[in-house]
Amino acid sequence: MTNANSKNGLNRRDFLKAGGMGALALTIGSTGVIGFGSKTLADSSVNPTSGFGGYGPLVPDPKGILDLPKGFHYEIISREGDLMTDGTKIPGAFDGMAAFEGANNTTILVRNHELSGGPAFGSNPYDANANGGTTALVVGPNRNVKKEYVASSGTIRNCAGGATPWGTWLTCEETRTETHGYVFEVDPQQPENDLSKTPIKEMGRFSHEACAIDPSTGYVYLTEDSNPSYLYRFIPNDLSQKPGSLQKGGKLYAAAIEAVTDPSASTFKTGQTFNIVWKELDPHLCREDAKAQKCIEFSRLEGAFFQEGVFWFDDTSAGDKKLGRIYRYVPHTNTLELFYEGNDAREMEYPDNICCTPWGDLWYAEDGSGQDRIMGITPEGKVYPFAANRLSDSELCGPTFSPDGHTLFVNIQSPGKTFAIWGPFQRRNSARAREMSYAAPAHLAPQVSEKVAKAAEAQGMSVLEAAAFERHGVKMS
C-alpha cells in the first residue's frame, strides 16, 4: 500500500479510524481444554491477563461457592430469606437483573424473582395471588447494600427482561395464561407504582424470556422461552423513550424468512446470513399467528442484549449437539446470522442470560448440567471461562456490570444469592465493542493468500487484520 489517502491504500491507523468494522474481528480457531469437575473448561492458562482473551485459569474457591481468576474477589451482598429494609423477607428464585446509576455514586440493581403461586410479596401487586416480581438494591461504592426493597409484585415467573435506555427495567413473565404472560415496566426510583402493575399487552402474551431495546429506534426485541419459540419485535406507537411510553401500544411482529419451505432454524449453519421479513401478529394470539405465517422456529430462546447496533440472542438447546447457539441480528441491514454454535461442552453448554462486557466481549451464563459457568467470546473467536458455580444444583443468572464497569453483579438462583465481583477488569472500550458487532462468526478462520500475508507483514499488521481489510473491500495486494 503506497498511498495512505486512496481507498486501496489505507494504512492500518486510517482504516481503524474510518470505521474498522472488524480489523481484529476474525477468528483464530479453538482453544485447548483443562479438566474441571464434571466437565472441562476452555483452557485459559495461555490467555493474557489483560482481559482480551480471558483472565487466566480459575482459582478454586476455598468456600466452595464461586471460582474466579486470580486477582478477582466476590462478596455475597444479598441472600434469600434475609430481611429487606422494611423487614420483608427477601423472596427466592433470583434471576435476571440490571444495573442503573444511582445518586451519590451508588448502583441500583433491579432483580427478578422467578416465582409462581402466591400470595404476592408486595403492597401494590398486579395480582394478589401471584408471588413473582422484582426487588431492588441500592449498592454503595464499596459494594455495601444501603437499601433493599420491593420494586414490583403480583406477577408470575419473572425470569429475564431487559434494561431500557431511559433507566427502567422491563420484567418479563415466563408463563402464558389468560391474565399473565406479559411484560411490565419497573422504575426502581418509583417502586410499586401503577406503572409497575400495568401489563404492556400489545408487547405480546407468551412465555417471555428476555428483551432488549435498540436505542437508535426505540424498537424492542423479545425472545420466547418455549418450544418452538419465535423472535419478536415490538414497534411502539410512542417512540419518545420515556417511562410509560411503551404502555401507549404499538405493533408486534415475528421474524420470518421468505421463500423457505422449512421455517426451522435447525438447518442454519454458522456464518449463514438471512434477510429477515417481519410478520405482524395478533399480540394475544401471537404464537398461533407466528406459526400460521411460517415465522422462524427456534428451539428455546433465552438471553438478549443490544450493543453497538447489534441485537444478540441465544438459543439454549439448539445445534447439532444440542449445546446451544448464539445469533446476531443487525437491524440496519435487516440480516440474521448464526454467530456461534456449541460443539463441545467445554466451551458452551446451554447458554442462558447474556451480556456484553464494557470492553466488548460477549458473555453468557450457562444453565446446563454440573457446574455452570460464565463464559466469554472475544471478537477474534476466543472462548474463555470467567466464573464457575460450585453449587452444582443451581444456575448462574442475571450477569450485569455496574455503570462504571468496575463491578460485575450476578445471581445464583437457589438458594438465592446476589454477588458483587471486582478485580482487574478491562477498561471500557467502545472500539472493541464495535469490533464484536462486525466480528466474523466464531470458528470460521480467515483465508488469505500468500501475497496478502506478505503485504500484512510489510504493513506491520496481523493476518487477521489483513483478512478484515480484504473482507471490507480494501485490497492488500
Coordinates of C-alpha atoms in Angstrom, one line a residue:
M1 CA 0.0 0.0 0.0
T2 CA 1.7 3.1 -1.1
N3 CA -0.9 5.9 -0.9
A4 CA -2.4 6.3 2.5
N5 CA -5.1 8.7 1.1
S6 CA -6.5 6.4 -1.5
K7 CA -9.2 3.8 -0.9
N8 CA -6.9 1.0 -1.9
G9 CA -4.0 2.4 0.1
L10 CA -5.4 2.9 3.6
N11 CA -2.9 2.3 6.3
R12 CA -3.8 0.4 9.4
R13 CA -4.5 3.5 11.5
D14 CA -6.6 5.2 8.8
F15 CA -8.6 2.0 8.3
L16 CA -9.4 1.8 12.0
K17 CA -10.3 5.5 12.2
A18 CA -12.6 5.0 9.2
G19 CA -14.7 2.5 11.0
G20 CA -12.6 -0.5 11.1
M21 CA -15.6 -2.7 11.4
G22 CA -13.6 -5.8 12.2
A23 CA -9.9 -5.3 11.8
L24 CA -9.5 -7.6 14.7
A25 CA -12.8 -9.3 14.1
L26 CA -11.9 -12.7 12.6
T27 CA -11.4 -16.0 14.4
I28 CA -8.3 -17.6 15.5
G29 CA -9.6 -21.2 16.0
S30 CA -10.5 -23.3 19.0
T31 CA -8.9 -23.3 22.4
G32 CA -7.4 -26.1 24.3
V33 CA -9.1 -27.6 27.4
I34 CA -8.4 -28.3 31.0
G35 CA -10.3 -30.5 33.4
F36 CA -12.8 -29.1 35.9
G37 CA -15.2 -31.2 38.0
S38 CA -17.9 -32.9 35.9
K39 CA -17.0 -31.0 32.8
T40 CA -13.9 -29.4 31.3
L41 CA -13.2 -25.7 30.8
A42 CA -11.8 -23.8 27.8
D43 CA -8.1 -23.5 28.6
S44 CA -7.4 -20.0 29.9
S45 CA -3.9 -20.8 31.0
V46 CA -2.5 -19.4 27.8
N47 CA -4.7 -16.3 27.9
P48 CA -3.2 -12.9 28.6
T49 CA -4.3 -11.3 31.9
S50 CA -5.4 -8.2 30.1
G51 CA -8.9 -9.5 29.7
F52 CA -8.6 -9.5 25.9
G53 CA -9.0 -13.3 25.7
G54 CA -9.6 -14.1 29.4
Y55 CA -8.1 -13.5 32.8
G56 CA -6.2 -16.8 33.2
P57 CA -7.1 -20.1 35.0
L58 CA -9.9 -20.2 37.5
V59 CA -8.8 -20.5 41.1
P60 CA -10.8 -22.9 43.3
D61 CA -12.8 -21.0 45.9
P62 CA -11.9 -22.3 49.4
K63 CA -15.6 -21.6 50.3
G64 CA -16.7 -23.9 47.6
I65 CA -19.1 -21.4 46.0
L66 CA -17.7 -19.4 43.1
D67 CA -14.4 -19.9 41.3
L68 CA -12.8 -16.8 39.7
P69 CA -9.5 -15.9 38.0
K70 CA -6.6 -14.8 40.2
G71 CA -6.9 -11.2 41.4
F72 CA -10.7 -11.3 41.4
H73 CA -12.9 -11.2 44.5
Y74 CA -16.5 -11.6 45.4
E75 CA -18.9 -10.7 48.2
I76 CA -22.4 -12.1 48.7
I77 CA -24.5 -8.9 49.1
S78 CA -28.0 -10.3 49.3
R79 CA -29.4 -13.7 50.4
E80 CA -32.8 -15.2 50.0
G81 CA -34.7 -15.2 53.4
D82 CA -32.8 -12.3 54.8
L83 CA -34.7 -9.1 55.6
M84 CA -35.1 -6.1 53.3
T85 CA -35.1 -2.6 54.7
D86 CA -38.7 -2.7 55.6
G87 CA -38.4 -6.0 57.4
T88 CA -39.9 -8.1 54.5
K89 CA -38.1 -11.3 53.7
I90 CA -36.2 -11.4 50.5
P91 CA -38.0 -13.7 48.1
G92 CA -36.2 -16.5 46.4
A93 CA -35.6 -17.7 42.8
F94 CA -33.2 -14.9 41.9
D95 CA -33.0 -14.5 38.1
G96 CA -32.5 -11.7 35.5
M97 CA -31.1 -8.4 36.7
A98 CA -29.9 -4.9 35.5
A99 CA -27.8 -2.2 37.0
F100 CA -28.5 1.6 36.9
E101 CA -26.7 4.6 38.1
G102 CA -28.0 6.0 41.4
A103 CA -27.4 9.1 43.4
N104 CA -24.1 9.7 45.3
N105 CA -22.1 7.2 43.3
T106 CA -24.4 4.3 44.0
T107 CA -25.6 1.5 41.7
I108 CA -29.3 0.5 41.7
L109 CA -29.9 -3.2 40.9
V110 CA -33.3 -4.4 39.8
R111 CA -33.6 -8.2 40.3
N112 CA -36.3 -10.7 39.1
H113 CA -37.8 -13.5 41.1
E114 CA -38.9 -16.4 39.1
L115 CA -41.7 -17.5 41.4
S116 CA -45.2 -18.8 40.8
G117 CA -48.0 -19.5 43.3
G118 CA -49.0 -16.9 45.9
P119 CA -49.6 -14.7 47.7
A120 CA -47.9 -11.6 46.4
F121 CA -45.0 -10.3 48.5
G122 CA -45.5 -6.6 47.7
S123 CA -48.0 -3.9 48.8
N124 CA -49.3 -2.9 45.4
P125 CA -49.4 -6.1 43.3
Y126 CA -50.8 -6.7 39.8
D127 CA -52.3 -9.9 41.1
A128 CA -52.6 -10.6 44.8
N129 CA -52.4 -14.3 44.2
A130 CA -49.1 -14.3 42.3
N131 CA -45.8 -14.2 44.1
G132 CA -43.4 -13.3 41.3
G133 CA -42.0 -9.8 40.9
T134 CA -38.8 -7.7 41.4
T135 CA -36.8 -6.3 44.2
A136 CA -34.2 -3.5 44.1
L137 CA -30.9 -2.9 45.9
V138 CA -29.1 0.4 46.3
V139 CA -25.4 -0.6 46.4
G140 CA -22.7 1.8 47.6
P141 CA -19.3 2.4 46.0
N142 CA -17.7 0.0 48.5
R143 CA -20.3 -2.7 47.5
N144 CA -22.4 -2.4 50.7
V145 CA -26.2 -2.6 50.4
K146 CA -27.7 0.7 51.6
K147 CA -31.3 -0.2 50.9
E148 CA -33.3 -3.2 49.6
Y149 CA -36.9 -3.1 48.8
V150 CA -39.8 -4.5 46.6
A151 CA -39.9 -2.8 43.2
S152 CA -42.9 -4.7 41.7
S153 CA -45.1 -7.7 42.6
G154 CA -48.1 -9.9 41.7
T155 CA -46.6 -11.4 38.6
I156 CA -45.6 -14.9 37.7
R157 CA -42.2 -16.4 36.9
N158 CA -40.3 -13.2 36.3
C159 CA -37.4 -14.9 34.5
A160 CA -35.5 -12.3 32.5
G161 CA -36.2 -9.0 30.9
G162 CA -34.1 -6.0 29.7
A163 CA -32.9 -2.6 30.8
T164 CA -34.3 0.4 28.9
P165 CA -32.1 3.3 27.8
W166 CA -34.3 5.6 30.0
G167 CA -33.4 3.9 33.2
T168 CA -36.3 1.4 33.8
W169 CA -36.4 -2.4 33.8
L170 CA -38.7 -4.5 31.6
T171 CA -39.5 -7.6 33.6
C172 CA -41.0 -10.5 31.7
E173 CA -43.4 -13.2 32.7
E174 CA -42.3 -16.7 31.6
T175 CA -45.9 -18.1 31.5
R176 CA -49.0 -17.9 29.4
T177 CA -52.5 -17.8 30.8
E178 CA -55.5 -15.6 30.2
T179 CA -54.3 -12.9 32.6
H180 CA -50.5 -13.5 32.7
G181 CA -47.7 -13.8 30.1
Y182 CA -46.8 -10.1 29.8
V183 CA -44.0 -7.5 30.1
F184 CA -44.2 -5.0 32.9
E185 CA -42.1 -1.8 33.2
V186 CA -40.4 -1.2 36.6
D187 CA -39.0 2.1 37.7
P188 CA -36.6 1.5 40.6
Q189 CA -36.8 5.1 41.6
Q190 CA -40.6 4.8 42.0
P191 CA -41.2 1.3 43.3
E192 CA -44.6 -0.4 43.2
N193 CA -46.2 2.5 41.4
D194 CA -49.1 1.9 39.0
L195 CA -46.7 1.6 36.1
S196 CA -45.2 -1.5 37.6
K197 CA -48.5 -3.3 37.7
T198 CA -49.7 -2.3 34.2
P199 CA -49.1 -5.1 31.6
I200 CA -47.9 -4.0 28.2
K201 CA -50.4 -6.2 26.5
E202 CA -49.5 -5.2 22.9
M203 CA -46.0 -6.5 23.5
G204 CA -47.5 -10.0 23.4
R205 CA -48.9 -12.7 25.6
F206 CA -46.5 -15.5 25.6
S207 CA -43.8 -17.2 27.7
H208 CA -41.4 -14.3 27.7
E209 CA -37.7 -14.7 28.4
A210 CA -35.6 -11.6 27.7
C211 CA -35.8 -8.3 25.7
A212 CA -33.5 -5.6 24.5
I213 CA -34.1 -2.1 23.0
D214 CA -32.4 -0.6 20.0
P215 CA -31.6 3.0 21.4
S216 CA -31.5 4.4 17.9
T217 CA -35.1 3.5 17.1
G218 CA -36.8 2.5 20.3
Y219 CA -37.8 -0.8 18.9
V220 CA -38.0 -3.7 21.4
Y221 CA -36.7 -7.2 20.5
L222 CA -38.0 -10.1 22.6
T223 CA -37.2 -13.8 23.0
E224 CA -39.6 -16.6 24.0
D225 CA -38.8 -19.5 26.3
S226 CA -40.9 -22.2 24.7
N227 CA -40.6 -24.9 22.1
P228 CA -40.8 -23.9 19.3
S229 CA -40.1 -20.3 20.1
Y230 CA -40.2 -17.2 17.9
L231 CA -38.2 -14.0 17.7
Y232 CA -40.4 -10.9 18.2
R233 CA -40.1 -7.2 17.6
F234 CA -42.3 -4.5 19.1
I235 CA -42.6 -1.1 17.4
P236 CA -44.1 1.4 20.0
N237 CA -46.6 4.0 18.9
D238 CA -44.7 6.4 21.1
L239 CA -41.0 6.5 20.3
S240 CA -40.1 9.2 22.9
Q241 CA -38.3 6.6 25.0
K242 CA -39.6 7.7 28.3
P243 CA -41.1 5.9 31.3
G244 CA -44.6 4.8 30.3
S245 CA -44.2 5.4 26.6
L246 CA -44.4 1.6 25.8
Q247 CA -47.8 1.4 27.5
K248 CA -49.2 3.6 24.7
G249 CA -49.3 0.5 22.5
G250 CA -47.7 -0.5 19.3
K251 CA -47.4 -3.4 16.8
L252 CA -45.9 -6.8 17.4
Y253 CA -44.1 -8.8 14.7
A254 CA -42.2 -12.1 14.4
A255 CA -39.1 -12.8 12.3
A256 CA -39.6 -14.8 9.1
I257 CA -37.5 -15.7 6.0
E258 CA -39.4 -15.6 2.7
A259 CA -39.0 -18.3 0.1
V260 CA -38.2 -21.1 2.6
T261 CA -40.4 -24.1 3.0
D262 CA -39.0 -25.2 6.3
P263 CA -39.1 -22.4 8.9
S264 CA -37.0 -24.3 11.4
A265 CA -33.7 -22.6 12.4
S266 CA -32.2 -26.1 13.0
T267 CA -30.9 -26.1 9.4
F268 CA -28.9 -22.8 9.9
K269 CA -25.1 -23.1 9.6
T270 CA -22.5 -20.9 11.3
G271 CA -21.8 -17.9 9.2
Q272 CA -25.0 -18.1 7.1
T273 CA -26.8 -14.7 6.8
F274 CA -30.5 -14.4 6.1
N275 CA -32.6 -11.4 5.2
I276 CA -35.5 -11.1 7.6
V277 CA -39.2 -10.3 6.9
W278 CA -41.2 -9.2 9.9
K279 CA -44.8 -10.5 10.1
E280 CA -47.4 -8.6 12.0
L281 CA -49.1 -10.6 14.7
D282 CA -52.2 -10.5 17.0
P283 CA -50.5 -9.9 20.3
H284 CA -53.0 -12.0 22.3
L285 CA -52.5 -15.0 19.9
C286 CA -49.0 -14.3 18.8
R287 CA -47.7 -17.8 18.9
E288 CA -50.6 -19.1 16.8
D289 CA -50.2 -16.3 14.4
A290 CA -46.4 -16.7 14.0
K291 CA -46.8 -20.4 13.3
A292 CA -49.6 -19.8 10.7
Q293 CA -47.3 -17.3 8.9
K294 CA -44.3 -19.7 9.0
C295 CA -42.1 -17.5 11.1
I296 CA -38.7 -18.9 12.1
E297 CA -39.0 -21.6 14.7
F298 CA -36.1 -21.7 17.2
S299 CA -35.5 -24.4 19.8
R300 CA -35.8 -22.4 23.0
L301 CA -34.7 -18.8 23.0
E302 CA -33.2 -17.2 26.1
G303 CA -30.9 -14.3 26.7
A304 CA -31.0 -10.9 24.8
F305 CA -28.7 -7.9 24.7
F306 CA -28.3 -4.9 22.4
Q307 CA -24.9 -3.2 21.9
E308 CA -23.3 -1.1 19.2
G309 CA -26.1 -1.6 16.6
V310 CA -26.5 -5.3 17.0
F311 CA -29.1 -7.4 18.8
W312 CA -27.6 -10.6 20.3
F313 CA -29.7 -13.5 21.5
D314 CA -29.2 -17.2 22.2
D315 CA -31.0 -20.5 21.7
T316 CA -30.1 -22.6 24.7
S317 CA -30.5 -26.2 23.4
A318 CA -30.1 -25.7 19.6
G319 CA -27.4 -27.0 17.3
D320 CA -26.3 -30.4 16.1
K321 CA -25.2 -31.4 19.6
K322 CA -28.0 -29.5 21.4
L323 CA -25.5 -27.4 23.3
G324 CA -26.7 -24.0 22.3
R325 CA -26.3 -21.3 19.7
I326 CA -25.7 -17.5 19.7
Y327 CA -27.3 -15.4 17.0
R328 CA -26.7 -11.9 15.8
Y329 CA -29.4 -9.6 14.2
V330 CA -28.3 -6.4 12.6
P331 CA -31.3 -4.0 12.2
H332 CA -29.7 -1.6 9.8
T333 CA -29.1 -4.4 7.3
N334 CA -32.1 -6.4 8.5
T335 CA -30.0 -9.6 8.5
L336 CA -29.8 -12.5 10.9
E337 CA -26.7 -14.6 11.3
L338 CA -25.8 -17.7 13.3
F339 CA -22.7 -16.4 15.1
Y340 CA -21.6 -19.3 17.3
E341 CA -22.7 -22.9 17.8
G342 CA -21.7 -25.0 20.7
N343 CA -20.0 -28.2 19.6
D344 CA -18.1 -29.0 22.8
A345 CA -19.5 -28.8 26.3
R346 CA -16.0 -27.5 27.4
E347 CA -16.8 -24.2 25.6
M348 CA -20.6 -24.0 25.7
E349 CA -23.4 -25.9 27.5
Y350 CA -26.9 -24.4 27.4
P351 CA -26.3 -20.6 27.3
D352 CA -29.0 -18.6 29.1
N353 CA -28.6 -15.0 30.2
I354 CA -26.1 -13.0 28.1
C355 CA -24.5 -9.6 28.3
C356 CA -21.7 -7.6 26.6
T357 CA -18.8 -6.5 28.7
P358 CA -17.7 -2.9 28.9
W359 CA -14.6 -3.8 26.9
G360 CA -16.6 -5.5 24.1
D361 CA -16.6 -9.3 24.7
L362 CA -19.8 -11.3 24.7
W363 CA -20.5 -13.2 28.0
Y364 CA -23.1 -15.9 28.6
A365 CA -24.2 -17.7 31.7
E366 CA -24.8 -21.4 31.4
D367 CA -27.8 -23.4 32.6
G368 CA -26.5 -26.9 31.9
S369 CA -25.6 -30.0 33.9
G370 CA -23.0 -29.9 36.6
Q371 CA -21.1 -26.7 37.4
D372 CA -22.4 -23.9 35.3
R373 CA -20.1 -21.1 34.2
I374 CA -19.9 -17.6 32.9
M375 CA -18.1 -17.9 29.6
G376 CA -16.8 -15.2 27.2
I377 CA -16.3 -14.9 23.5
T378 CA -13.9 -12.3 22.0
P379 CA -14.2 -10.6 18.6
E380 CA -11.4 -12.9 17.5
G381 CA -13.4 -16.0 18.4
K382 CA -11.5 -16.9 21.6
V383 CA -13.7 -18.7 24.2
Y384 CA -12.7 -18.5 27.8
P385 CA -14.2 -19.0 31.3
F386 CA -14.6 -16.2 33.8
A387 CA -16.5 -17.9 36.6
A388 CA -17.7 -21.3 37.7
N389 CA -20.5 -22.1 40.1
R390 CA -19.5 -24.8 42.6
L391 CA -23.1 -25.1 43.8
S392 CA -24.0 -27.6 41.0
D393 CA -27.7 -27.7 41.6
S394 CA -28.3 -24.1 40.9
E395 CA -27.8 -21.9 37.8
L396 CA -25.9 -18.6 37.4
C397 CA -28.1 -15.8 36.1
G398 CA -28.5 -12.1 35.6
P399 CA -24.9 -11.0 34.9
T400 CA -24.8 -7.2 34.7
F401 CA -22.0 -4.6 35.1
S402 CA -22.2 -1.5 37.2
P403 CA -22.4 1.7 35.2
D404 CA -18.7 2.4 35.8
G405 CA -17.8 -1.1 34.7
H406 CA -15.8 -1.8 37.9
T407 CA -18.2 -4.4 39.4
L408 CA -20.0 -7.4 38.0
F409 CA -23.2 -8.4 39.7
V410 CA -24.6 -11.9 39.2
N411 CA -27.1 -14.2 40.9
I412 CA -27.2 -17.8 41.9
Q413 CA -30.8 -18.8 41.6
S414 CA -31.5 -21.1 44.5
P415 CA -31.0 -20.6 47.3
G416 CA -30.9 -17.1 46.1
K417 CA -27.6 -15.2 46.3
T418 CA -26.5 -11.9 44.7
F419 CA -22.7 -11.5 44.2
A420 CA -20.6 -8.4 43.7
I421 CA -17.4 -9.3 41.8
W422 CA -14.5 -7.0 41.4
G423 CA -10.9 -7.1 40.2
P424 CA -8.7 -6.1 37.3
F425 CA -11.5 -5.7 34.7
Q426 CA -10.5 -4.1 31.4
R427 CA -11.5 -0.5 30.9
R428 CA -14.5 0.4 28.8
N429 CA -13.6 0.0 25.1
S430 CA -16.2 1.2 22.6
A431 CA -14.0 0.4 19.6
R432 CA -13.6 -3.2 20.7
A433 CA -17.4 -3.4 21.3
R434 CA -17.9 -2.3 17.7
E435 CA -15.4 -5.0 16.5
M436 CA -17.7 -7.5 18.2
S437 CA -20.6 -6.2 16.2
Y438 CA -18.8 -7.0 12.9
A439 CA -16.7 -10.0 14.0
A440 CA -16.7 -13.0 11.7
P441 CA -18.7 -15.9 13.0
A442 CA -16.7 -17.9 15.5
H443 CA -14.7 -20.8 14.2
L444 CA -14.6 -19.6 10.7
A445 CA -10.9 -19.0 10.1
P446 CA -9.9 -16.3 7.6
Q447 CA -8.5 -17.4 4.3
V448 CA -5.8 -15.2 2.8
S449 CA -3.3 -15.6 0.0
E450 CA 0.4 -15.7 0.5
K451 CA 0.6 -12.3 -1.3
V452 CA -1.9 -10.8 1.2
A453 CA 0.1 -12.4 4.1
K454 CA 3.3 -10.8 2.9
A455 CA 1.5 -7.4 2.4
A456 CA 0.3 -7.6 6.0
E457 CA 3.8 -8.3 7.3
A458 CA 5.1 -5.3 5.3
Q459 CA 2.5 -3.1 6.9
G460 CA 3.2 -4.4 10.4
M461 CA -0.3 -5.9 10.9
S462 CA -1.6 -9.4 11.7
V463 CA -3.1 -11.8 9.1
L464 CA -6.4 -11.3 10.9
E465 CA -6.3 -7.6 10.3
A466 CA -5.3 -8.1 6.7
A467 CA -8.2 -10.5 6.2
A468 CA -10.5 -7.9 7.7
F469 CA -9.2 -5.3 5.1
E470 CA -9.9 -7.7 2.3
R471 CA -13.3 -8.6 3.7
H472 CA -14.4 -4.9 3.7
G473 CA -13.1 -4.2 0.2
V474 CA -9.7 -2.8 0.9
K475 CA -7.2 -4.6 -1.4
M476 CA -4.0 -5.5 0.2
S477 CA -2.3 -7.0 -2.9

